[in-house]
Structures are given as structure tokens and as C-alpha cells.
Amino acid sequence: MDSMRTRIIGQQLIELASVDSTNMCAAELLALKEIGHGAVILAHEQTDGRGQRGRIWRSGAGLDITTSVVLLPQHLPANEQFVLAKIAALAVHDVVAEAMRMAVGGEPVRIKWPNDILVDRRKVAGILIANELVAGMVVSSVLGIGINVNSSELDAEFNATSLRMETGLVHDRLALLEGLCQRLEHYLDLWESGDRQFHSRYTDLLWSRGRYADLELDGQPFSARPVDVDAHGRLLVEDEAGHVQAFALERLRFANR
Ligand code: BTN
């Protein structure tokens, strides 16, 4: 791929025909100090892609986006690390929403806490972030991003979809990757300049916000209305009595489907 129209994100681009997992590859290259802030690893095929909660992430060889973006934050306390999940989710949201504009009557694109990207109720992209913490600070972060672009055989079990399935069109993966890097750079710039507008954008885009959702709290069915996410990344939910409580991912999740 030619050089990207960005300042930092993707200026160091490592394009691989096939790799086990771009996240693992990024971690190895980071440890060897062969890559730095803004480096992007792009694999055309992933043979051992990893998802959240120890799941595997399947993608079609030459069809989808499997990429990892390396960040070396200058001053990010560990207890504020969720900001990176927000930035990644917003950037992925924006490129997916832009691609969806090509669809007639395209469904809304939302962020399912913490950082899945859904079209209506169907998952089109996932994010897996690995942060390295030293003395209470995030010293490096690998944002692993998988976007189902042109695949058409997807796991019905996970209610997955792709841009092609949603729009009926084949999409240019490299153009989408460039857009993704530009949106990441945009949100990182906002964050670094102290501009807080992206926090409310994330809140506004939360899937199921203000509506009762089927959740699982400590493994038990639980119904409540997601209202926001706090600075630590906990989901704020309002129960039927109007009480708002914050729960971390370890305790709360959306029930499947
Ligand atoms: C999820 O479970 O929703 C997260 C999926 C993350 C997949 C991406 S693909 C690129 C990067 N490499 C991996 O092994 N996983 C992430």
C-alpha cells in the first residue's frame, strides 16, 4: 500500500500476507523495539485471531480488515485507560458509518459497550486492546481491530455481519484502513488537546442507551437501562426503581442476543 495521508498513525505500516494474530505480532515487535508510536500492522490473513473473553476471531483471507495499531501514550494513568477503548470504538464506528452511507436505508451504527460495533443488532467489528502498565501508567497499547468488510460467510451464532452483507457492495479495504487511521488520529488529537467532546459522542452512540436491555450481572439475568460509561469504563445502568449503578466488565455483560 502507498503511504497513508496521516501524520502519525500508519506512517510505519507493516503489511503481512499472513500472520497468526496481528496483536501478537505487534506485541513481539514492540518488545524488540522495532515499532513505535503510530505503527500499524495489517494482515491479509490471520490464522489465530483472538477475540474478547478468550474467543477466536474469524475473518476471511483477503476479504476483511485485521489490524493492530500501536500507541505509546505520554501520560495515561492506568485508571483512565478506557479512553483508548473509546477512541478506538469511535474511529471504527466512523469508518463503518461512512461505508454504510452507501446502503439504501442503511441501519444505524452503534457502539455496544465496551467496544463492539453493531449495525442494528448485528456485529460488524470488534476491538481487542492490550495495554502494558508500568508503575500505574499505560506505557504502550495495542489496539487490535477486526472489521468484517467483504466476508459473506460469517458466524450466525454471534449474529455477525459484514459491510458487504449490509450494503451489497464490495468495499476497498485499504481505503477503509486509511480512513480508520485518520479517524484514530483525529480522536487522539482531540484527547491530547484536552477537548472532551468525544466523550459525549461515545455516550450518544451507545447501543441500547436509555432502553431496557437484557444483561447478565454476576452470571444472572438482569434488566436495566444503560445510560452512560464512567471514566473507568464502567457501564452506568438505571434499574426500574431509577437507581443508577456502575458495573465493570468483570461483573456485567450484555446477554447474548
Ligand atoms: C472481539 O472479540 O470482538 C474482538 C475482536 C478483535 C479482532 C482483532 S483482528 C486484529 C487483532 N488481532 C487479533 O488477534 N485480534 C484483533
PDB file of C-alpha atoms and ligand atoms in Angstrom:
ATOM      1  CA  MET A   1       0.000   0.000   0.000  1.00  0.00           C
ATOM      2  CA  ASP A   2       1.184   3.584  -0.714  1.00  0.00           C
ATOM      3  CA  SER A   3       1.870   5.867   2.210  1.00  0.00           C
ATOM      4  CA  MET A   4      -1.132   6.996   4.169  1.00  0.00           C
ATOM      5  CA  ARG A   5      -2.500  10.500   4.298  1.00  0.00           C
ATOM      6  CA  THR A   6      -1.956  10.809   8.035  1.00  0.00           C
ATOM      7  CA  ARG A   7       0.697  12.494  10.180  1.00  0.00           C
ATOM      8  CA  ILE A   8       1.488   9.649  12.545  1.00  0.00           C
ATOM      9  CA  ILE A   9      -0.917   6.735  12.604  1.00  0.00           C
ATOM     10  CA  GLY A  10       0.085   4.297   9.866  1.00  0.00           C
ATOM     11  CA  GLN A  11       3.236   6.102   8.777  1.00  0.00           C
ATOM     12  CA  GLN A  12       5.017   2.946   9.873  1.00  0.00           C
ATOM     13  CA  LEU A  13       2.976   0.274   8.130  1.00  0.00           C
ATOM     14  CA  ILE A  14       3.799  -3.402   8.254  1.00  0.00           C
ATOM     15  CA  GLU A  15       1.731  -5.297   5.719  1.00  0.00           C
ATOM     16  CA  LEU A  16       1.765  -9.070   6.068  1.00  0.00           C
ATOM     17  CA  ALA A  17       0.270 -11.679   3.765  1.00  0.00           C
ATOM     18  CA  SER A  18      -0.467 -13.964   6.691  1.00  0.00           C
ATOM     19  CA  VAL A  19       0.182 -13.959  10.434  1.00  0.00           C
ATOM     20  CA  ASP A  20      -1.162 -15.791  13.481  1.00  0.00           C
ATOM     21  CA  SER A  21      -2.549 -12.628  15.087  1.00  0.00           C
ATOM     22  CA  THR A  22      -1.670  -9.006  14.394  1.00  0.00           C
ATOM     23  CA  ASN A  23      -1.977  -8.308  18.132  1.00  0.00           C
ATOM     24  CA  MET A  24       0.620 -10.964  18.971  1.00  0.00           C
ATOM     25  CA  CYS A  25       2.850  -9.747  16.160  1.00  0.00           C
ATOM     26  CA  ALA A  26       2.592  -6.149  17.419  1.00  0.00           C
ATOM     27  CA  ALA A  27       3.466  -7.228  20.975  1.00  0.00           C
ATOM     28  CA  GLU A  28       6.538  -9.085  19.725  1.00  0.00           C
ATOM     29  CA  LEU A  29       7.754  -6.206  17.564  1.00  0.00           C
ATOM     30  CA  LEU A  30       7.132  -3.752  20.420  1.00  0.00           C
ATOM     31  CA  ALA A  31       9.205  -5.874  22.796  1.00  0.00           C
ATOM     32  CA  LEU A  32      12.016  -5.850  20.221  1.00  0.00           C
ATOM     33  CA  LYS A  33      11.566  -2.054  19.880  1.00  0.00           C
ATOM     34  CA  GLU A  34      11.173  -2.490  16.131  1.00  0.00           C
ATOM     35  CA  ILE A  35       7.980  -0.469  16.009  1.00  0.00           C
ATOM     36  CA  GLY A  36       6.925   2.755  17.678  1.00  0.00           C
ATOM     37  CA  HIS A  37       4.015   5.109  18.264  1.00  0.00           C
ATOM     38  CA  GLY A  38       1.529   5.013  15.428  1.00  0.00           C
ATOM     39  CA  ALA A  39       2.783   1.798  13.822  1.00  0.00           C
ATOM     40  CA  VAL A  40       0.118  -0.258  12.090  1.00  0.00           C
ATOM     41  CA  ILE A  41       0.287  -3.982  11.395  1.00  0.00           C
ATOM     42  CA  LEU A  42      -2.060  -5.125   8.661  1.00  0.00           C
ATOM     43  CA  ALA A  43      -2.551  -8.793   7.874  1.00  0.00           C
ATOM     44  CA  HIS A  44      -4.364 -10.020   4.800  1.00  0.00           C
ATOM     45  CA  GLU A  45      -4.934 -13.306   6.599  1.00  0.00           C
ATOM     46  CA  GLN A  46      -4.996 -14.155  10.298  1.00  0.00           C
ATOM     47  CA  THR A  47      -4.635 -17.794  11.249  1.00  0.00           C
ATOM     48  CA  ASP A  48      -5.094 -17.476  15.017  1.00  0.00           C
ATOM     49  CA  GLY A  49      -7.104 -14.279  15.509  1.00  0.00           C
ATOM     50  CA  ARG A  50      -8.108 -13.572  19.073  1.00  0.00           C
ATOM     51  CA  GLY A  51     -11.316 -12.030  20.353  1.00  0.00           C
ATOM     52  CA  GLN A  52     -12.615 -10.858  23.699  1.00  0.00           C
ATOM     53  CA  ARG A  53     -13.127 -13.287  26.568  1.00  0.00           C
ATOM     54  CA  GLY A  54     -10.663 -15.775  25.073  1.00  0.00           C
ATOM     55  CA  ARG A  55     -12.764 -16.321  21.954  1.00  0.00           C
ATOM     56  CA  ILE A  56     -11.334 -16.787  18.498  1.00  0.00           C
ATOM     57  CA  TRP A  57     -11.846 -14.134  15.831  1.00  0.00           C
ATOM     58  CA  ARG A  58     -12.526 -15.441  12.343  1.00  0.00           C
ATOM     59  CA  SER A  59     -12.010 -13.382   9.241  1.00  0.00           C
ATOM     60  CA  GLY A  60     -11.845 -14.121   5.550  1.00  0.00           C
ATOM     61  CA  ALA A  61      -8.397 -14.208   3.928  1.00  0.00           C
ATOM     62  CA  GLY A  62      -8.083 -11.183   1.662  1.00  0.00           C
ATOM     63  CA  LEU A  63     -11.620 -10.113   2.497  1.00  0.00           C
ATOM     64  CA  ASP A  64     -11.669  -8.353   5.851  1.00  0.00           C
ATOM     65  CA  ILE A  65      -9.601  -5.952   7.952  1.00  0.00           C
ATOM     66  CA  THR A  66      -7.438  -7.429  10.678  1.00  0.00           C
ATOM     67  CA  THR A  67      -5.085  -4.819  12.016  1.00  0.00           C
ATOM     68  CA  SER A  68      -3.279  -3.650  15.139  1.00  0.00           C
ATOM     69  CA  VAL A  69      -2.357  -0.066  15.915  1.00  0.00           C
ATOM     70  CA  VAL A  70       0.433   0.666  18.376  1.00  0.00           C
ATOM     71  CA  LEU A  71       0.261   3.668  20.697  1.00  0.00           C
ATOM     72  CA  LEU A  72       2.823   4.862  23.217  1.00  0.00           C
ATOM     73  CA  PRO A  73       0.816   7.269  25.390  1.00  0.00           C
ATOM     74  CA  GLN A  74       2.807  10.068  27.026  1.00  0.00           C
ATOM     75  CA  HIS A  75       0.795  10.390  30.221  1.00  0.00           C
ATOM     76  CA  LEU A  76      -2.061   7.974  30.724  1.00  0.00           C
ATOM     77  CA  PRO A  77      -2.781   6.719  34.253  1.00  0.00           C
ATOM     78  CA  ALA A  78      -3.924   3.095  34.293  1.00  0.00           C
ATOM     79  CA  ASN A  79      -7.266   4.020  35.845  1.00  0.00           C
ATOM     80  CA  GLU A  80      -8.061   6.179  32.815  1.00  0.00           C
ATOM     81  CA  GLN A  81      -7.102   3.614  30.202  1.00  0.00           C
ATOM     82  CA  PHE A  82     -10.675   3.205  28.989  1.00  0.00           C
ATOM     83  CA  VAL A  83     -10.188   6.384  26.982  1.00  0.00           C
ATOM     84  CA  LEU A  84      -8.272   4.277  24.445  1.00  0.00           C
ATOM     85  CA  ALA A  85     -11.240   1.927  24.088  1.00  0.00           C
ATOM     86  CA  LYS A  86     -13.449   4.945  23.445  1.00  0.00           C
ATOM     87  CA  ILE A  87     -11.095   6.369  20.838  1.00  0.00           C
ATOM     88  CA  ALA A  88     -10.798   3.029  19.050  1.00  0.00           C
ATOM     89  CA  ALA A  89     -14.566   2.442  19.125  1.00  0.00           C
ATOM     90  CA  LEU A  90     -15.329   5.928  17.818  1.00  0.00           C
ATOM     91  CA  ALA A  91     -12.808   5.614  14.980  1.00  0.00           C
ATOM     92  CA  VAL A  92     -14.171   2.222  13.925  1.00  0.00           C
ATOM     93  CA  HIS A  93     -17.721   3.498  14.271  1.00  0.00           C
ATOM     94  CA  ASP A  94     -16.988   6.415  11.958  1.00  0.00           C
ATOM     95  CA  VAL A  95     -15.498   4.343   9.139  1.00  0.00           C
ATOM     96  CA  VAL A  96     -18.279   1.777   9.372  1.00  0.00           C
ATOM     97  CA  ALA A  97     -20.946   4.527   9.412  1.00  0.00           C
ATOM     98  CA  GLU A  98     -19.335   6.173   6.396  1.00  0.00           C
ATOM     99  CA  ALA A  99     -19.330   2.876   4.478  1.00  0.00           C
ATOM    100  CA  MET A 100     -22.945   2.288   5.498  1.00  0.00           C
ATOM    101  CA  ARG A 101     -23.956   5.585   3.914  1.00  0.00           C
ATOM    102  CA  MET A 102     -23.652   3.735   0.602  1.00  0.00           C
ATOM    103  CA  ALA A 103     -26.505   1.458   1.651  1.00  0.00           C
ATOM    104  CA  VAL A 104     -30.055   2.347   0.791  1.00  0.00           C
ATOM    105  CA  GLY A 105     -31.957   2.555   4.054  1.00  0.00           C
ATOM    106  CA  GLY A 106     -28.828   1.575   5.982  1.00  0.00           C
ATOM    107  CA  GLU A 107     -29.383   0.721   9.633  1.00  0.00           C
ATOM    108  CA  PRO A 108     -27.854   2.813  12.423  1.00  0.00           C
ATOM    109  CA  VAL A 109     -24.315   2.024  13.560  1.00  0.00           C
ATOM    110  CA  ARG A 110     -23.828   1.909  17.331  1.00  0.00           C
ATOM    111  CA  ILE A 111     -21.155   1.072  19.905  1.00  0.00           C
ATOM    112  CA  LYS A 112     -22.074  -1.825  22.134  1.00  0.00           C
ATOM    113  CA  TRP A 113     -20.227  -1.360  25.398  1.00  0.00           C
ATOM    114  CA  PRO A 114     -17.379  -1.669  25.736  1.00  0.00           C
ATOM    115  CA  ASN A 115     -16.343  -1.536  22.116  1.00  0.00           C
ATOM    116  CA  ASP A 116     -18.205  -3.752  19.678  1.00  0.00           C
ATOM    117  CA  ILE A 117     -19.555  -2.052  16.601  1.00  0.00           C
ATOM    118  CA  LEU A 118     -23.069  -3.042  15.623  1.00  0.00           C
ATOM    119  CA  VAL A 119     -25.288  -2.379  12.656  1.00  0.00           C
ATOM    120  CA  ASP A 120     -28.735  -2.594  14.193  1.00  0.00           C
ATOM    121  CA  ARG A 121     -28.202  -5.741  16.351  1.00  0.00           C
ATOM    122  CA  ARG A 122     -25.527  -7.329  14.184  1.00  0.00           C
ATOM    123  CA  LYS A 123     -21.816  -7.197  14.952  1.00  0.00           C
ATOM    124  CA  VAL A 124     -19.690  -5.815  12.133  1.00  0.00           C
ATOM    125  CA  ALA A 125     -16.454  -5.099  14.004  1.00  0.00           C
ATOM    126  CA  GLY A 126     -14.657  -5.989  17.214  1.00  0.00           C
ATOM    127  CA  ILE A 127     -11.791  -4.485  19.147  1.00  0.00           C
ATOM    128  CA  LEU A 128      -9.303  -6.169  21.452  1.00  0.00           C
ATOM    129  CA  ILE A 129      -6.961  -3.863  23.353  1.00  0.00           C
ATOM    130  CA  ALA A 130      -3.803  -4.937  25.164  1.00  0.00           C
ATOM    131  CA  ASN A 131      -2.240  -2.304  27.402  1.00  0.00           C
ATOM    132  CA  GLU A 132       1.126  -2.623  29.085  1.00  0.00           C
ATOM    133  CA  LEU A 133       1.175  -0.997  32.519  1.00  0.00           C
ATOM    134  CA  VAL A 134       4.276   0.158  34.363  1.00  0.00           C
ATOM    135  CA  ALA A 135       4.071   1.893  37.760  1.00  0.00           C
ATOM    136  CA  GLY A 136       0.399   2.706  37.324  1.00  0.00           C
ATOM    137  CA  MET A 137       0.787   4.181  33.853  1.00  0.00           C
ATOM    138  CA  VAL A 138      -0.066   2.845  30.403  1.00  0.00           C
ATOM    139  CA  VAL A 139       3.269   2.731  28.578  1.00  0.00           C
ATOM    140  CA  SER A 140       2.068   1.023  25.434  1.00  0.00           C
ATOM    141  CA  SER A 141      -1.193  -0.011  23.895  1.00  0.00           C
ATOM    142  CA  VAL A 142      -2.047  -2.339  21.035  1.00  0.00           C
ATOM    143  CA  LEU A 143      -5.462  -1.631  19.537  1.00  0.00           C
ATOM    144  CA  GLY A 144      -6.472  -4.804  17.717  1.00  0.00           C
ATOM    145  CA  ILE A 145      -9.254  -4.107  15.268  1.00  0.00           C
ATOM    146  CA  GLY A 146     -11.216  -6.567  13.178  1.00  0.00           C
ATOM    147  CA  ILE A 147     -13.775  -5.258  10.679  1.00  0.00           C
ATOM    148  CA  ASN A 148     -15.877  -7.661   8.639  1.00  0.00           C
ATOM    149  CA  VAL A 149     -15.641  -5.990   5.268  1.00  0.00           C
ATOM    150  CA  ASN A 150     -16.222  -8.321   2.331  1.00  0.00           C
ATOM    151  CA  SER A 151     -16.845 -11.659   4.048  1.00  0.00           C
ATOM    152  CA  SER A 152     -20.185 -13.221   3.406  1.00  0.00           C
ATOM    153  CA  GLU A 153     -19.889 -16.448   5.379  1.00  0.00           C
ATOM    154  CA  LEU A 154     -19.998 -15.426   8.994  1.00  0.00           C
ATOM    155  CA  ASP A 155     -20.805 -16.986  12.330  1.00  0.00           C
ATOM    156  CA  ALA A 156     -24.577 -16.887  12.625  1.00  0.00           C
ATOM    157  CA  GLU A 157     -24.035 -17.869  16.258  1.00  0.00           C
ATOM    158  CA  PHE A 158     -22.572 -14.471  17.037  1.00  0.00           C
ATOM    159  CA  ASN A 159     -25.074 -12.538  14.958  1.00  0.00           C
ATOM    160  CA  ALA A 160     -22.242 -11.290  12.788  1.00  0.00           C
ATOM    161  CA  THR A 161     -22.495  -9.231   9.657  1.00  0.00           C
ATOM    162  CA  SER A 162     -20.167  -7.509   7.200  1.00  0.00           C
ATOM    163  CA  LEU A 163     -20.172  -4.268   5.259  1.00  0.00           C
ATOM    164  CA  ARG A 164     -20.771  -6.253   2.110  1.00  0.00           C
ATOM    165  CA  MET A 165     -23.744  -8.081   3.609  1.00  0.00           C
ATOM    166  CA  GLU A 166     -25.213  -4.798   4.796  1.00  0.00           C
ATOM    167  CA  THR A 167     -24.630  -2.731   1.675  1.00  0.00           C
ATOM    168  CA  GLY A 168     -24.497  -5.314  -1.107  1.00  0.00           C
ATOM    169  CA  LEU A 169     -21.224  -3.742  -2.243  1.00  0.00           C
ATOM    170  CA  VAL A 170     -17.605  -4.815  -2.233  1.00  0.00           C
ATOM    171  CA  HIS A 171     -15.537  -2.322  -0.227  1.00  0.00           C
ATOM    172  CA  ASP A 172     -11.921  -1.219  -0.679  1.00  0.00           C
ATOM    173  CA  ARG A 173     -10.158  -2.467   2.448  1.00  0.00           C
ATOM    174  CA  LEU A 174      -7.111  -0.254   2.092  1.00  0.00           C
ATOM    175  CA  ALA A 175      -9.218   2.874   1.681  1.00  0.00           C
ATOM    176  CA  LEU A 176     -11.120   1.864   4.820  1.00  0.00           C
ATOM    177  CA  LEU A 177      -7.846   1.288   6.679  1.00  0.00           C
ATOM    178  CA  GLU A 178      -6.624   4.745   5.713  1.00  0.00           C
ATOM    179  CA  GLY A 179      -9.921   6.214   6.917  1.00  0.00           C
ATOM    180  CA  LEU A 180      -9.553   4.298  10.161  1.00  0.00           C
ATOM    181  CA  CYS A 181      -6.060   5.672  10.740  1.00  0.00           C
ATOM    182  CA  GLN A 182      -7.293   9.199  10.017  1.00  0.00           C
ATOM    183  CA  ARG A 183     -10.181   8.873  12.471  1.00  0.00           C
ATOM    184  CA  LEU A 184      -7.880   7.424  15.139  1.00  0.00           C
ATOM    185  CA  GLU A 185      -5.531  10.344  14.640  1.00  0.00           C
ATOM    186  CA  HIS A 186      -8.439  12.773  14.860  1.00  0.00           C
ATOM    187  CA  TYR A 187      -9.684  11.414  18.197  1.00  0.00           C
ATOM    188  CA  LEU A 188      -6.159  11.117  19.594  1.00  0.00           C
ATOM    189  CA  ASP A 189      -5.579  14.770  18.670  1.00  0.00           C
ATOM    190  CA  LEU A 190      -8.803  15.782  20.439  1.00  0.00           C
ATOM    191  CA  TRP A 191      -7.817  13.839  23.532  1.00  0.00           C
ATOM    192  CA  GLU A 192      -4.285  15.230  23.597  1.00  0.00           C
ATOM    193  CA  SER A 193      -5.548  18.786  23.199  1.00  0.00           C
ATOM    194  CA  GLY A 194      -7.897  18.350  26.171  1.00  0.00           C
ATOM    195  CA  ASP A 195     -11.019  18.576  24.020  1.00  0.00           C
ATOM    196  CA  ARG A 196     -13.661  16.452  25.736  1.00  0.00           C
ATOM    197  CA  GLN A 197     -16.345  16.406  23.055  1.00  0.00           C
ATOM    198  CA  PHE A 198     -15.602  12.847  22.025  1.00  0.00           C
ATOM    199  CA  HIS A 199     -16.795  11.554  25.410  1.00  0.00           C
ATOM    200  CA  SER A 200     -20.324  12.720  24.750  1.00  0.00           C
ATOM    201  CA  ARG A 201     -20.136  11.387  21.212  1.00  0.00           C
ATOM    202  CA  TYR A 202     -19.315   7.952  22.621  1.00  0.00           C
ATOM    203  CA  THR A 203     -22.238   8.241  25.057  1.00  0.00           C
ATOM    204  CA  ASP A 204     -24.610   9.317  22.293  1.00  0.00           C
ATOM    205  CA  LEU A 205     -23.609   6.318  20.185  1.00  0.00           C
ATOM    206  CA  LEU A 206     -24.047   3.722  22.940  1.00  0.00           C
ATOM    207  CA  TRP A 207     -26.147   0.825  21.766  1.00  0.00           C
ATOM    208  CA  SER A 208     -29.363   0.357  23.775  1.00  0.00           C
ATOM    209  CA  ARG A 209     -28.867   3.646  25.606  1.00  0.00           C
ATOM    210  CA  GLY A 210     -31.967   4.622  27.540  1.00  0.00           C
ATOM    211  CA  ARG A 211     -33.732   1.382  26.628  1.00  0.00           C
ATOM    212  CA  TYR A 212     -34.107  -1.700  28.801  1.00  0.00           C
ATOM    213  CA  ALA A 213     -31.507  -4.247  27.821  1.00  0.00           C
ATOM    214  CA  ASP A 214     -31.050  -7.907  28.666  1.00  0.00           C
ATOM    215  CA  LEU A 215     -27.889  -8.005  30.728  1.00  0.00           C
ATOM    216  CA  GLU A 216     -26.101 -10.529  32.910  1.00  0.00           C
ATOM    217  CA  LEU A 217     -24.883  -9.400  36.299  1.00  0.00           C
ATOM    218  CA  ASP A 218     -22.612 -11.895  38.033  1.00  0.00           C
ATOM    219  CA  GLY A 219     -23.953 -14.505  35.624  1.00  0.00           C
ATOM    220  CA  GLN A 220     -27.627 -13.819  36.481  1.00  0.00           C
ATOM    221  CA  PRO A 221     -30.198 -12.246  34.133  1.00  0.00           C
ATOM    222  CA  PHE A 222     -30.568  -8.554  34.848  1.00  0.00           C
ATOM    223  CA  SER A 223     -32.614  -5.928  33.087  1.00  0.00           C
ATOM    224  CA  ALA A 224     -31.657  -2.263  33.239  1.00  0.00           C
ATOM    225  CA  ARG A 225     -31.197   0.777  31.063  1.00  0.00           C
ATOM    226  CA  PRO A 226     -27.633   1.663  30.031  1.00  0.00           C
ATOM    227  CA  VAL A 227     -27.237   5.420  30.444  1.00  0.00           C
ATOM    228  CA  ASP A 228     -23.523   6.176  30.194  1.00  0.00           C
ATOM    229  CA  VAL A 229     -19.974   4.934  30.799  1.00  0.00           C
ATOM    230  CA  ASP A 230     -17.810   6.420  33.547  1.00  0.00           C
ATOM    231  CA  ALA A 231     -14.131   7.416  33.321  1.00  0.00           C
ATOM    232  CA  HIS A 232     -13.083   3.924  34.412  1.00  0.00           C
ATOM    233  CA  GLY A 233     -15.072   2.336  31.611  1.00  0.00           C
ATOM    234  CA  ARG A 234     -17.825   1.007  33.867  1.00  0.00           C
ATOM    235  CA  LEU A 235     -21.307   0.929  32.382  1.00  0.00           C
ATOM    236  CA  LEU A 236     -23.816   3.075  34.265  1.00  0.00           C
ATOM    237  CA  VAL A 237     -27.219   1.434  34.286  1.00  0.00           C
ATOM    238  CA  GLU A 238     -30.515   2.592  35.701  1.00  0.00           C
ATOM    239  CA  ASP A 239     -32.785  -0.007  37.246  1.00  0.00           C
ATOM    240  CA  GLU A 240     -36.568   0.003  37.367  1.00  0.00           C
ATOM    241  CA  ALA A 241     -36.517   1.964  40.631  1.00  0.00           C
ATOM    242  CA  GLY A 242     -34.469   4.704  38.981  1.00  0.00           C
ATOM    243  CA  HIS A 243     -31.222   3.882  40.806  1.00  0.00           C
ATOM    244  CA  VAL A 244     -28.082   4.303  38.749  1.00  0.00           C
ATOM    245  CA  GLN A 245     -25.195   1.930  39.420  1.00  0.00           C
ATOM    246  CA  ALA A 246     -21.802   1.438  37.772  1.00  0.00           C
ATOM    247  CA  PHE A 247     -20.573  -2.027  36.864  1.00  0.00           C
ATOM    248  CA  ALA A 248     -17.267  -3.154  35.412  1.00  0.00           C
ATOM    249  CA  LEU A 249     -16.923  -5.711  32.638  1.00  0.00           C
ATOM    250  CA  GLU A 250     -15.929  -8.380  35.152  1.00  0.00           C
ATOM    251  CA  ARG A 251     -19.474  -8.315  36.547  1.00  0.00           C
ATOM    252  CA  LEU A 252     -21.733  -7.063  33.805  1.00  0.00           C
ATOM    253  CA  ARG A 253     -22.231  -8.011  30.201  1.00  0.00           C
ATOM    254  CA  PHE A 254     -24.928  -7.904  27.608  1.00  0.00           C
ATOM    255  CA  ALA A 255     -26.734 -11.235  27.405  1.00  0.00           C
ATOM    256  CA  ASN A 256     -26.133 -12.866  24.046  1.00  0.00           C
ATOM    257  CA  ARG A 257     -28.800 -11.651  21.688  1.00  0.00           C
TER     258      ARG A 257
HETATM  259  C1  BTN B   1     -13.885  -9.176  19.746  1.00  0.00           C
HETATM  260  O1  BTN B   1     -13.966 -10.271  20.295  1.00  0.00           O
HETATM  261  O2  BTN B   1     -14.891  -8.546  19.435  1.00  0.00           O
HETATM  262  C2  BTN B   1     -12.538  -8.568  19.450  1.00  0.00           C
HETATM  263  C3  BTN B   1     -12.027  -8.993  18.119  1.00  0.00           C
HETATM  264  C4  BTN B   1     -10.697  -8.375  17.776  1.00  0.00           C
HETATM  265  C5  BTN B   1     -10.134  -8.947  16.493  1.00  0.00           C
HETATM  266  C6  BTN B   1      -8.898  -8.242  16.053  1.00  0.00           C
HETATM  267  S1  BTN B   1      -8.416  -8.723  14.436  1.00  0.00           S
HETATM  268  C7  BTN B   1      -6.882  -7.903  14.617  1.00  0.00           C
HETATM  269  C8  BTN B   1      -6.429  -8.157  16.041  1.00  0.00           C
HETATM  270  N1  BTN B   1      -5.684  -9.397  16.131  1.00  0.00           N
HETATM  271  C9  BTN B   1      -6.314 -10.307  16.872  1.00  0.00           C
HETATM  272  O3  BTN B   1      -5.906 -11.472  17.092  1.00  0.00           O
HETATM  273  N2  BTN B   1      -7.475  -9.807  17.325  1.00  0.00           N
HETATM  274  C10 BTN B   1      -7.668  -8.434  16.904  1.00  0.00           C
END
